[in-house]
Amino acid sequence: MSEAKRDVGRRATSADADDVRSPLWGEALAHGALVPAEADEELTPDDEPLAPDDVDGNLRRYARWQWRDFWRNRGSWLGLGALLGVWLLVYLAWHGGRVTGPGGVISSAPMPAENVRGMAHVMFILGGALAGLVGVGGLVSRERERGLQRFLFAKPVRPVRYYLQAFAINSVGALLVVTGAVLVAGLLLGSLAPVGTVLGVAVGAYLLTAGVTFLASTLIRFDAPVAAAWMLAGFPMAVASENHWPIARILVWLFPQGPAVALVKAFGAGRGSGNVVVLGALVVLVAVLYGLLALGGGVAVLRRRAIST
């Protein structure tokens, strides 16, 4: 980058010091992703900013620091949580059982294989869901609250494409962490934590939670807690539906539990291992489709709502 552009960046950063609340503004400016329009006349021909129709070039510039920002602010926490989760799973697998020795002495022992498999599925479903909350939480709402959007879109970038790119980048990073945790658990526990099925349910849980969180982020500020509450509320709603409450039998279809319960009834989870496998795959498919539908809802909101409101 030439000295002229660096001077522009320093002057712009100083002039806007009272308005800018994000460290990404200075970084994006330094890397040439953002150049204030009023400073264009001070640039040399070689330093001219991107043409107004070079949207793809602007998105690529943003992608570099979106990726770094994910690992700096989200990925590091996800990685730490994944390590703790794998350690807890392995510890419980080898020391969570109990045996009674001579004289009635109770000591720890490996858990039964079936219990370990069930625990691995539950822990990675929760891990995938938490990764969706952390990886996507605040993606839109936080920048709106901090007033960062007027800087982000100083260059000609369509908000929908920008946020979909951010969603994709954060999802790739979060799923890399989840996949790494599943592989490590599979390596340490072998067949007690089957990699294929565990990874499938973790990815399904992630896409479900991430899609709902993205939709909430386009509407309200506290998106991650609201998204978590929404999905948890589906469980009592499903129970109320089973108790034949008329309104609950309708409202339950707004939650992912609605079609999941219908699949359980249709296939009968206890009628054989083959049915259980098919049922599990269908439930994961429902989770993915629900998450993608919520993601589409978030895109629709971005198309209709002004970025500054």
mmCIF file of C-alpha atoms in Angstrom:
data_model
loop_
_atom_site.group_PDB
_atom_site.id
_atom_site.type_symbol
_atom_site.label_atom_id
_atom_site.label_comp_id
_atom_site.label_asym_id
_atom_site.label_seq_id
_atom_site.Cartn_x
_atom_site.Cartn_y
_atom_site.Cartn_z
ATOM 1 C CA MET A 1 0.000 0.000 0.000
ATOM 2 C CA SER A 2 1.392 3.450 -0.895
ATOM 3 C CA GLU A 3 2.246 6.149 1.624
ATOM 4 C CA ALA A 4 -0.602 8.291 0.277
ATOM 5 C CA LYS A 5 -3.204 5.691 1.160
ATOM 6 C CA ARG A 6 -1.669 5.171 4.588
ATOM 7 C CA ASP A 7 -1.947 8.925 5.231
ATOM 8 C CA VAL A 8 -5.589 8.825 4.177
ATOM 9 C CA GLY A 9 -6.225 5.937 6.534
ATOM 10 C CA ARG A 10 -4.549 7.745 9.445
ATOM 11 C CA ARG A 11 -6.504 10.945 8.842
ATOM 12 C CA ALA A 12 -9.798 9.082 8.475
ATOM 13 C CA THR A 13 -9.178 7.056 11.593
ATOM 14 C CA SER A 14 -8.355 10.190 13.584
ATOM 15 C CA ALA A 15 -11.333 12.142 12.263
ATOM 16 C CA ASP A 16 -13.783 9.380 13.075
ATOM 17 C CA ALA A 17 -12.246 8.379 16.403
ATOM 18 C CA ASP A 18 -15.336 9.401 18.348
ATOM 19 C CA ASP A 19 -17.677 7.403 16.110
ATOM 20 C CA VAL A 20 -15.777 4.183 15.549
ATOM 21 C CA ARG A 21 -16.290 1.545 18.194
ATOM 22 C CA SER A 22 -14.790 -1.469 16.426
ATOM 23 C CA PRO A 23 -11.076 -2.271 16.054
ATOM 24 C CA LEU A 24 -11.953 -3.858 12.717
ATOM 25 C CA TRP A 25 -12.485 -0.391 11.214
ATOM 26 C CA GLY A 26 -8.829 0.506 11.581
ATOM 27 C CA GLU A 27 -7.703 -2.909 10.349
ATOM 28 C CA ALA A 28 -10.007 -2.859 7.333
ATOM 29 C CA LEU A 29 -8.861 0.664 6.487
ATOM 30 C CA ALA A 30 -5.208 -0.308 6.754
ATOM 31 C CA HIS A 31 -5.695 -3.261 4.404
ATOM 32 C CA GLY A 32 -7.495 -1.156 1.836
ATOM 33 C CA ALA A 33 -10.930 -2.688 2.327
ATOM 34 C CA LEU A 34 -12.337 0.734 3.194
ATOM 35 C CA VAL A 35 -11.348 4.155 1.876
ATOM 36 C CA PRO A 36 -13.426 7.240 2.805
ATOM 37 C CA ALA A 37 -15.075 8.754 -0.253
ATOM 38 C CA GLU A 38 -13.976 12.318 0.595
ATOM 39 C CA ALA A 39 -10.319 11.245 0.458
ATOM 40 C CA ASP A 40 -10.422 9.775 -3.050
ATOM 41 C CA GLU A 41 -9.109 12.972 -4.660
ATOM 42 C CA GLU A 42 -5.856 12.686 -2.699
ATOM 43 C CA LEU A 43 -4.955 9.296 -4.135
ATOM 44 C CA THR A 44 -2.647 8.691 -7.054
ATOM 45 C CA PRO A 45 -3.981 6.822 -10.135
ATOM 46 C CA ASP A 46 -2.316 3.633 -8.898
ATOM 47 C CA ASP A 47 -4.101 3.972 -5.559
ATOM 48 C CA GLU A 48 -7.609 4.532 -6.891
ATOM 49 C CA PRO A 49 -10.232 2.645 -4.863
ATOM 50 C CA LEU A 50 -12.165 -0.211 -6.364
ATOM 51 C CA ALA A 51 -14.701 0.665 -8.999
ATOM 52 C CA PRO A 52 -18.300 0.939 -7.743
ATOM 53 C CA ASP A 53 -19.280 -2.219 -9.602
ATOM 54 C CA ASP A 54 -16.390 -4.322 -8.235
ATOM 55 C CA VAL A 55 -18.534 -5.913 -5.565
ATOM 56 C CA ASP A 56 -16.743 -9.275 -5.725
ATOM 57 C CA GLY A 57 -13.378 -7.627 -5.169
ATOM 58 C CA ASN A 58 -14.698 -5.791 -2.130
ATOM 59 C CA LEU A 59 -16.160 -8.989 -0.700
ATOM 60 C CA ARG A 60 -12.816 -10.761 -1.079
ATOM 61 C CA ARG A 61 -11.143 -7.962 0.840
ATOM 62 C CA TYR A 62 -13.650 -8.288 3.646
ATOM 63 C CA ALA A 63 -13.320 -12.083 3.676
ATOM 64 C CA ARG A 64 -9.693 -11.940 4.811
ATOM 65 C CA TRP A 65 -10.381 -10.062 8.016
ATOM 66 C CA GLN A 66 -13.733 -11.791 8.573
ATOM 67 C CA TRP A 67 -11.756 -15.030 8.760
ATOM 68 C CA ARG A 68 -9.184 -13.540 11.153
ATOM 69 C CA ASP A 69 -11.918 -11.931 13.223
ATOM 70 C CA PHE A 70 -13.679 -15.268 13.638
ATOM 71 C CA TRP A 71 -10.624 -17.007 15.052
ATOM 72 C CA ARG A 72 -9.718 -14.058 17.237
ATOM 73 C CA ASN A 73 -13.138 -13.524 18.825
ATOM 74 C CA ARG A 74 -15.095 -16.774 18.396
ATOM 75 C CA GLY A 75 -12.930 -19.658 17.216
ATOM 76 C CA SER A 76 -10.560 -19.482 20.165
ATOM 77 C CA TRP A 77 -13.450 -19.877 22.629
ATOM 78 C CA LEU A 78 -14.984 -22.661 20.572
ATOM 79 C CA GLY A 79 -11.641 -24.484 20.489
ATOM 80 C CA LEU A 80 -11.257 -24.220 24.253
ATOM 81 C CA GLY A 81 -14.809 -25.480 24.779
ATOM 82 C CA ALA A 82 -14.202 -28.374 22.376
ATOM 83 C CA LEU A 83 -11.083 -29.452 24.277
ATOM 84 C CA LEU A 84 -12.939 -29.389 27.576
ATOM 85 C CA GLY A 85 -15.858 -31.314 26.084
ATOM 86 C CA VAL A 86 -13.645 -34.058 24.644
ATOM 87 C CA TRP A 87 -11.726 -34.348 27.913
ATOM 88 C CA LEU A 88 -14.983 -34.692 29.864
ATOM 89 C CA LEU A 89 -16.315 -37.311 27.445
ATOM 90 C CA VAL A 90 -13.145 -39.406 27.608
ATOM 91 C CA TYR A 91 -12.907 -39.111 31.390
ATOM 92 C CA LEU A 92 -16.516 -40.209 31.885
ATOM 93 C CA ALA A 93 -16.088 -43.050 29.387
ATOM 94 C CA TRP A 94 -13.179 -44.554 31.317
ATOM 95 C CA HIS A 95 -14.092 -43.560 34.876
ATOM 96 C CA GLY A 96 -17.840 -42.983 34.881
ATOM 97 C CA GLY A 97 -18.813 -46.571 35.698
ATOM 98 C CA ARG A 98 -18.994 -48.075 39.142
ATOM 99 C CA VAL A 99 -18.061 -51.548 40.347
ATOM 100 C CA THR A 100 -18.410 -53.069 43.784
ATOM 101 C CA GLY A 101 -15.322 -54.886 44.943
ATOM 102 C CA PRO A 102 -14.604 -57.124 47.940
ATOM 103 C CA GLY A 103 -16.012 -55.790 51.151
ATOM 104 C CA GLY A 104 -18.490 -53.575 49.306
ATOM 105 C CA VAL A 105 -15.844 -51.085 48.184
ATOM 106 C CA ILE A 106 -17.107 -49.042 45.220
ATOM 107 C CA SER A 107 -14.543 -47.982 42.649
ATOM 108 C CA SER A 108 -14.616 -46.337 39.222
ATOM 109 C CA ALA A 109 -14.569 -48.366 36.023
ATOM 110 C CA PRO A 110 -15.188 -47.860 32.291
ATOM 111 C CA MET A 111 -18.809 -47.152 31.386
ATOM 112 C CA PRO A 112 -20.732 -49.704 29.317
ATOM 113 C CA ALA A 113 -20.159 -49.214 25.593
ATOM 114 C CA GLU A 114 -23.815 -48.449 24.883
ATOM 115 C CA ASN A 115 -23.842 -45.706 27.502
ATOM 116 C CA VAL A 116 -20.705 -44.135 26.059
ATOM 117 C CA ARG A 117 -22.195 -44.044 22.553
ATOM 118 C CA GLY A 118 -25.358 -42.392 23.821
ATOM 119 C CA MET A 119 -23.372 -39.886 25.850
ATOM 120 C CA ALA A 120 -21.173 -39.057 22.839
ATOM 121 C CA HIS A 121 -24.255 -38.314 20.719
ATOM 122 C CA VAL A 122 -25.798 -36.100 23.402
ATOM 123 C CA MET A 123 -22.586 -34.188 24.100
ATOM 124 C CA PHE A 124 -21.904 -33.469 20.435
ATOM 125 C CA ILE A 125 -25.503 -32.453 19.793
ATOM 126 C CA LEU A 126 -25.083 -29.916 22.596
ATOM 127 C CA GLY A 127 -21.625 -28.987 21.279
ATOM 128 C CA GLY A 128 -22.926 -28.387 17.762
ATOM 129 C CA ALA A 129 -25.804 -26.287 19.100
ATOM 130 C CA LEU A 130 -23.475 -24.174 21.251
ATOM 131 C CA ALA A 131 -21.123 -23.729 18.292
ATOM 132 C CA GLY A 132 -24.043 -22.319 16.302
ATOM 133 C CA LEU A 133 -24.864 -19.831 19.052
ATOM 134 C CA VAL A 134 -21.259 -18.695 19.478
ATOM 135 C CA GLY A 135 -20.337 -18.759 15.790
ATOM 136 C CA VAL A 136 -23.285 -16.718 14.523
ATOM 137 C CA GLY A 137 -24.502 -14.784 17.571
ATOM 138 C CA GLY A 138 -24.471 -11.021 16.969
ATOM 139 C CA LEU A 139 -23.464 -11.372 13.332
ATOM 140 C CA VAL A 140 -25.852 -8.620 12.225
ATOM 141 C CA SER A 141 -27.221 -7.117 15.429
ATOM 142 C CA ARG A 142 -23.865 -6.353 17.040
ATOM 143 C CA GLU A 143 -22.651 -4.317 14.074
ATOM 144 C CA ARG A 144 -25.967 -2.465 13.942
ATOM 145 C CA GLU A 145 -25.754 -1.640 17.644
ATOM 146 C CA ARG A 146 -22.176 -0.349 17.371
ATOM 147 C CA GLY A 147 -22.959 1.746 14.309
ATOM 148 C CA LEU A 148 -20.341 -0.125 12.314
ATOM 149 C CA GLN A 149 -22.512 -0.734 9.262
ATOM 150 C CA ARG A 150 -22.082 2.727 7.802
ATOM 151 C CA PHE A 151 -18.351 1.988 7.607
ATOM 152 C CA LEU A 152 -18.716 -1.596 6.407
ATOM 153 C CA PHE A 153 -20.775 -0.490 3.435
ATOM 154 C CA ALA A 154 -18.764 2.621 2.595
ATOM 155 C CA LYS A 155 -17.527 0.470 -0.261
ATOM 156 C CA PRO A 156 -20.134 -0.850 -2.710
ATOM 157 C CA VAL A 157 -21.002 -4.165 -1.070
ATOM 158 C CA ARG A 158 -24.508 -5.568 -0.926
ATOM 159 C CA PRO A 159 -25.456 -6.228 2.724
ATOM 160 C CA VAL A 160 -27.087 -9.575 1.936
ATOM 161 C CA ARG A 161 -23.972 -10.901 0.213
ATOM 162 C CA TYR A 162 -21.717 -9.519 2.928
ATOM 163 C CA TYR A 163 -23.644 -11.196 5.750
ATOM 164 C CA LEU A 164 -24.086 -14.460 3.878
ATOM 165 C CA GLN A 165 -20.321 -14.489 3.350
ATOM 166 C CA ALA A 166 -19.798 -13.821 7.070
ATOM 167 C CA PHE A 167 -22.221 -16.640 7.909
ATOM 168 C CA ALA A 168 -20.384 -19.017 5.570
ATOM 169 C CA ILE A 169 -16.937 -18.082 6.907
ATOM 170 C CA ASN A 170 -17.994 -18.412 10.544
ATOM 171 C CA SER A 171 -19.733 -21.702 9.786
ATOM 172 C CA VAL A 172 -16.647 -23.138 8.103
ATOM 173 C CA GLY A 173 -14.517 -22.163 11.092
ATOM 174 C CA ALA A 174 -16.999 -23.479 13.662
ATOM 175 C CA LEU A 175 -17.512 -26.755 11.806
ATOM 176 C CA LEU A 176 -13.742 -27.228 11.563
ATOM 177 C CA VAL A 177 -13.593 -27.008 15.360
ATOM 178 C CA VAL A 178 -16.532 -29.406 15.750
ATOM 179 C CA THR A 179 -15.062 -31.863 13.234
ATOM 180 C CA GLY A 180 -11.685 -31.759 14.963
ATOM 181 C CA ALA A 181 -13.309 -32.496 18.314
ATOM 182 C CA VAL A 182 -15.252 -35.437 16.866
ATOM 183 C CA LEU A 183 -12.128 -36.880 15.240
ATOM 184 C CA VAL A 184 -10.117 -36.582 18.452
ATOM 185 C CA ALA A 185 -12.907 -38.244 20.446
ATOM 186 C CA GLY A 186 -13.130 -41.014 17.850
ATOM 187 C CA LEU A 187 -9.376 -41.532 17.986
ATOM 188 C CA LEU A 188 -9.365 -41.795 21.781
ATOM 189 C CA LEU A 189 -12.529 -43.854 22.184
ATOM 190 C CA GLY A 190 -12.638 -45.850 18.943
ATOM 191 C CA SER A 191 -15.981 -47.517 18.287
ATOM 192 C CA LEU A 192 -17.366 -46.068 21.523
ATOM 193 C CA ALA A 193 -17.715 -42.725 19.688
ATOM 194 C CA PRO A 194 -18.581 -43.584 16.053
ATOM 195 C CA VAL A 195 -17.254 -40.677 13.997
ATOM 196 C CA GLY A 196 -19.794 -40.814 11.166
ATOM 197 C CA THR A 197 -23.003 -40.690 13.171
ATOM 198 C CA VAL A 198 -21.634 -38.364 15.854
ATOM 199 C CA LEU A 199 -20.401 -35.877 13.250
ATOM 200 C CA GLY A 200 -23.745 -36.044 11.451
ATOM 201 C CA VAL A 201 -25.788 -35.121 14.505
ATOM 202 C CA ALA A 202 -23.292 -32.398 15.491
ATOM 203 C CA VAL A 203 -23.461 -30.762 12.044
ATOM 204 C CA GLY A 204 -27.253 -31.004 12.050
ATOM 205 C CA ALA A 205 -27.432 -29.348 15.476
ATOM 206 C CA TYR A 206 -25.045 -26.623 14.316
ATOM 207 C CA LEU A 207 -26.975 -25.753 11.158
ATOM 208 C CA LEU A 208 -30.260 -25.688 13.053
ATOM 209 C CA THR A 209 -28.958 -23.357 15.760
ATOM 210 C CA ALA A 210 -26.911 -21.183 13.416
ATOM 211 C CA GLY A 211 -29.856 -20.610 11.065
ATOM 212 C CA VAL A 212 -32.228 -19.646 13.879
ATOM 213 C CA THR A 213 -29.582 -17.390 15.450
ATOM 214 C CA PHE A 214 -28.940 -15.648 12.121
ATOM 215 C CA LEU A 215 -32.656 -14.925 11.707
ATOM 216 C CA ALA A 216 -32.865 -13.590 15.267
ATOM 217 C CA SER A 217 -29.764 -11.445 14.662
ATOM 218 C CA THR A 218 -31.476 -9.613 11.795
ATOM 219 C CA LEU A 219 -34.429 -8.767 14.050
ATOM 220 C CA ILE A 220 -33.232 -8.152 17.619
ATOM 221 C CA ARG A 221 -30.105 -7.455 19.655
ATOM 222 C CA PHE A 222 -29.991 -10.395 22.090
ATOM 223 C CA ASP A 223 -30.183 -12.946 19.323
ATOM 224 C CA ALA A 224 -28.277 -15.902 20.785
ATOM 225 C CA PRO A 225 -30.262 -16.089 24.072
ATOM 226 C CA VAL A 226 -33.540 -15.653 22.170
ATOM 227 C CA ALA A 227 -32.575 -18.359 19.649
ATOM 228 C CA ALA A 228 -31.667 -20.753 22.473
ATOM 229 C CA ALA A 229 -34.912 -19.987 24.302
ATOM 230 C CA TRP A 230 -36.912 -20.512 21.107
ATOM 231 C CA MET A 231 -35.492 -23.973 20.497
ATOM 232 C CA LEU A 232 -35.816 -24.999 24.152
ATOM 233 C CA ALA A 233 -39.429 -23.816 24.182
ATOM 234 C CA GLY A 234 -40.174 -26.427 21.525
ATOM 235 C CA PHE A 235 -39.818 -29.233 24.094
ATOM 236 C CA PRO A 236 -42.647 -28.198 26.448
ATOM 237 C CA MET A 237 -44.673 -27.290 23.383
ATOM 238 C CA ALA A 238 -44.217 -30.839 22.079
ATOM 239 C CA VAL A 239 -45.280 -32.239 25.464
ATOM 240 C CA ALA A 240 -48.363 -30.016 25.439
ATOM 241 C CA SER A 241 -49.109 -31.195 21.919
ATOM 242 C CA GLU A 242 -48.923 -34.817 23.046
ATOM 243 C CA ASN A 243 -51.396 -33.967 25.811
ATOM 244 C CA HIS A 244 -53.823 -32.897 23.083
ATOM 245 C CA TRP A 245 -53.879 -29.188 23.770
ATOM 246 C CA PRO A 246 -55.477 -27.847 20.564
ATOM 247 C CA ILE A 247 -53.406 -24.676 20.262
ATOM 248 C CA ALA A 248 -50.174 -26.544 21.096
ATOM 249 C CA ARG A 249 -50.815 -29.082 18.337
ATOM 250 C CA ILE A 250 -50.735 -26.187 15.865
ATOM 251 C CA LEU A 251 -47.954 -24.084 17.379
ATOM 252 C CA VAL A 252 -45.574 -27.033 17.746
ATOM 253 C CA TRP A 253 -45.038 -26.964 13.973
ATOM 254 C CA LEU A 254 -43.321 -23.606 14.348
ATOM 255 C CA PHE A 255 -40.546 -25.407 16.235
ATOM 256 C CA PRO A 256 -38.204 -28.125 14.911
ATOM 257 C CA GLN A 257 -39.662 -30.528 17.470
ATOM 258 C CA GLY A 258 -42.962 -30.597 15.549
ATOM 259 C CA PRO A 259 -41.809 -32.525 12.465
ATOM 260 C CA ALA A 260 -39.329 -34.508 14.603
ATOM 261 C CA VAL A 261 -42.134 -35.847 16.808
ATOM 262 C CA ALA A 262 -44.176 -36.693 13.727
ATOM 263 C CA LEU A 263 -41.249 -38.730 12.355
ATOM 264 C CA VAL A 264 -40.866 -40.618 15.624
ATOM 265 C CA LYS A 265 -44.519 -41.604 15.478
ATOM 266 C CA ALA A 266 -44.385 -42.543 11.803
ATOM 267 C CA PHE A 267 -41.290 -44.749 11.977
ATOM 268 C CA GLY A 268 -41.495 -46.082 15.545
ATOM 269 C CA ALA A 269 -38.060 -45.709 17.109
ATOM 270 C CA GLY A 270 -38.244 -48.993 19.015
ATOM 271 C CA ARG A 271 -39.009 -51.360 16.137
ATOM 272 C CA GLY A 272 -35.498 -52.366 15.213
ATOM 273 C CA SER A 273 -32.029 -50.960 14.663
ATOM 274 C CA GLY A 274 -32.658 -50.313 10.979
ATOM 275 C CA ASN A 275 -35.591 -48.065 11.779
ATOM 276 C CA VAL A 276 -33.545 -46.212 14.401
ATOM 277 C CA VAL A 277 -30.807 -45.425 11.871
ATOM 278 C CA VAL A 278 -33.308 -44.179 9.281
ATOM 279 C CA LEU A 279 -35.174 -42.182 11.901
ATOM 280 C CA GLY A 280 -31.963 -40.540 13.121
ATOM 281 C CA ALA A 281 -31.015 -39.553 9.577
ATOM 282 C CA LEU A 282 -34.472 -38.059 8.987
ATOM 283 C CA VAL A 283 -34.366 -36.076 12.228
ATOM 284 C CA VAL A 284 -30.970 -34.638 11.234
ATOM 285 C CA LEU A 285 -32.436 -33.766 7.830
ATOM 286 C CA VAL A 286 -35.332 -31.959 9.516
ATOM 287 C CA ALA A 287 -32.859 -29.978 11.634
ATOM 288 C CA VAL A 288 -30.843 -28.965 8.573
ATOM 289 C CA LEU A 289 -33.922 -27.951 6.586
ATOM 290 C CA TYR A 290 -35.303 -25.945 9.512
ATOM 291 C CA GLY A 291 -31.972 -24.139 9.895
ATOM 292 C CA LEU A 292 -31.796 -23.357 6.174
ATOM 293 C CA LEU A 293 -35.389 -22.090 6.245
ATOM 294 C CA ALA A 294 -34.506 -19.783 9.145
ATOM 295 C CA LEU A 295 -31.412 -18.619 7.252
ATOM 296 C CA GLY A 296 -33.635 -17.790 4.280
ATOM 297 C CA GLY A 297 -35.904 -15.828 6.620
ATOM 298 C CA GLY A 298 -32.912 -13.796 7.783
ATOM 299 C CA VAL A 299 -31.974 -13.041 4.179
ATOM 300 C CA ALA A 300 -35.538 -11.870 3.507
ATOM 301 C CA VAL A 301 -35.346 -9.515 6.506
ATOM 302 C CA LEU A 302 -32.029 -8.074 5.291
ATOM 303 C CA ARG A 303 -33.522 -7.389 1.867
ATOM 304 C CA ARG A 304 -36.400 -5.418 3.348
ATOM 305 C CA ARG A 305 -34.887 -3.739 6.390
ATOM 306 C CA ALA A 306 -32.592 -0.716 6.256
ATOM 307 C CA ILE A 307 -29.120 -1.597 7.511
ATOM 308 C CA SER A 308 -29.075 1.234 10.015
ATOM 309 C CA THR A 309 -32.341 0.350 11.803
#
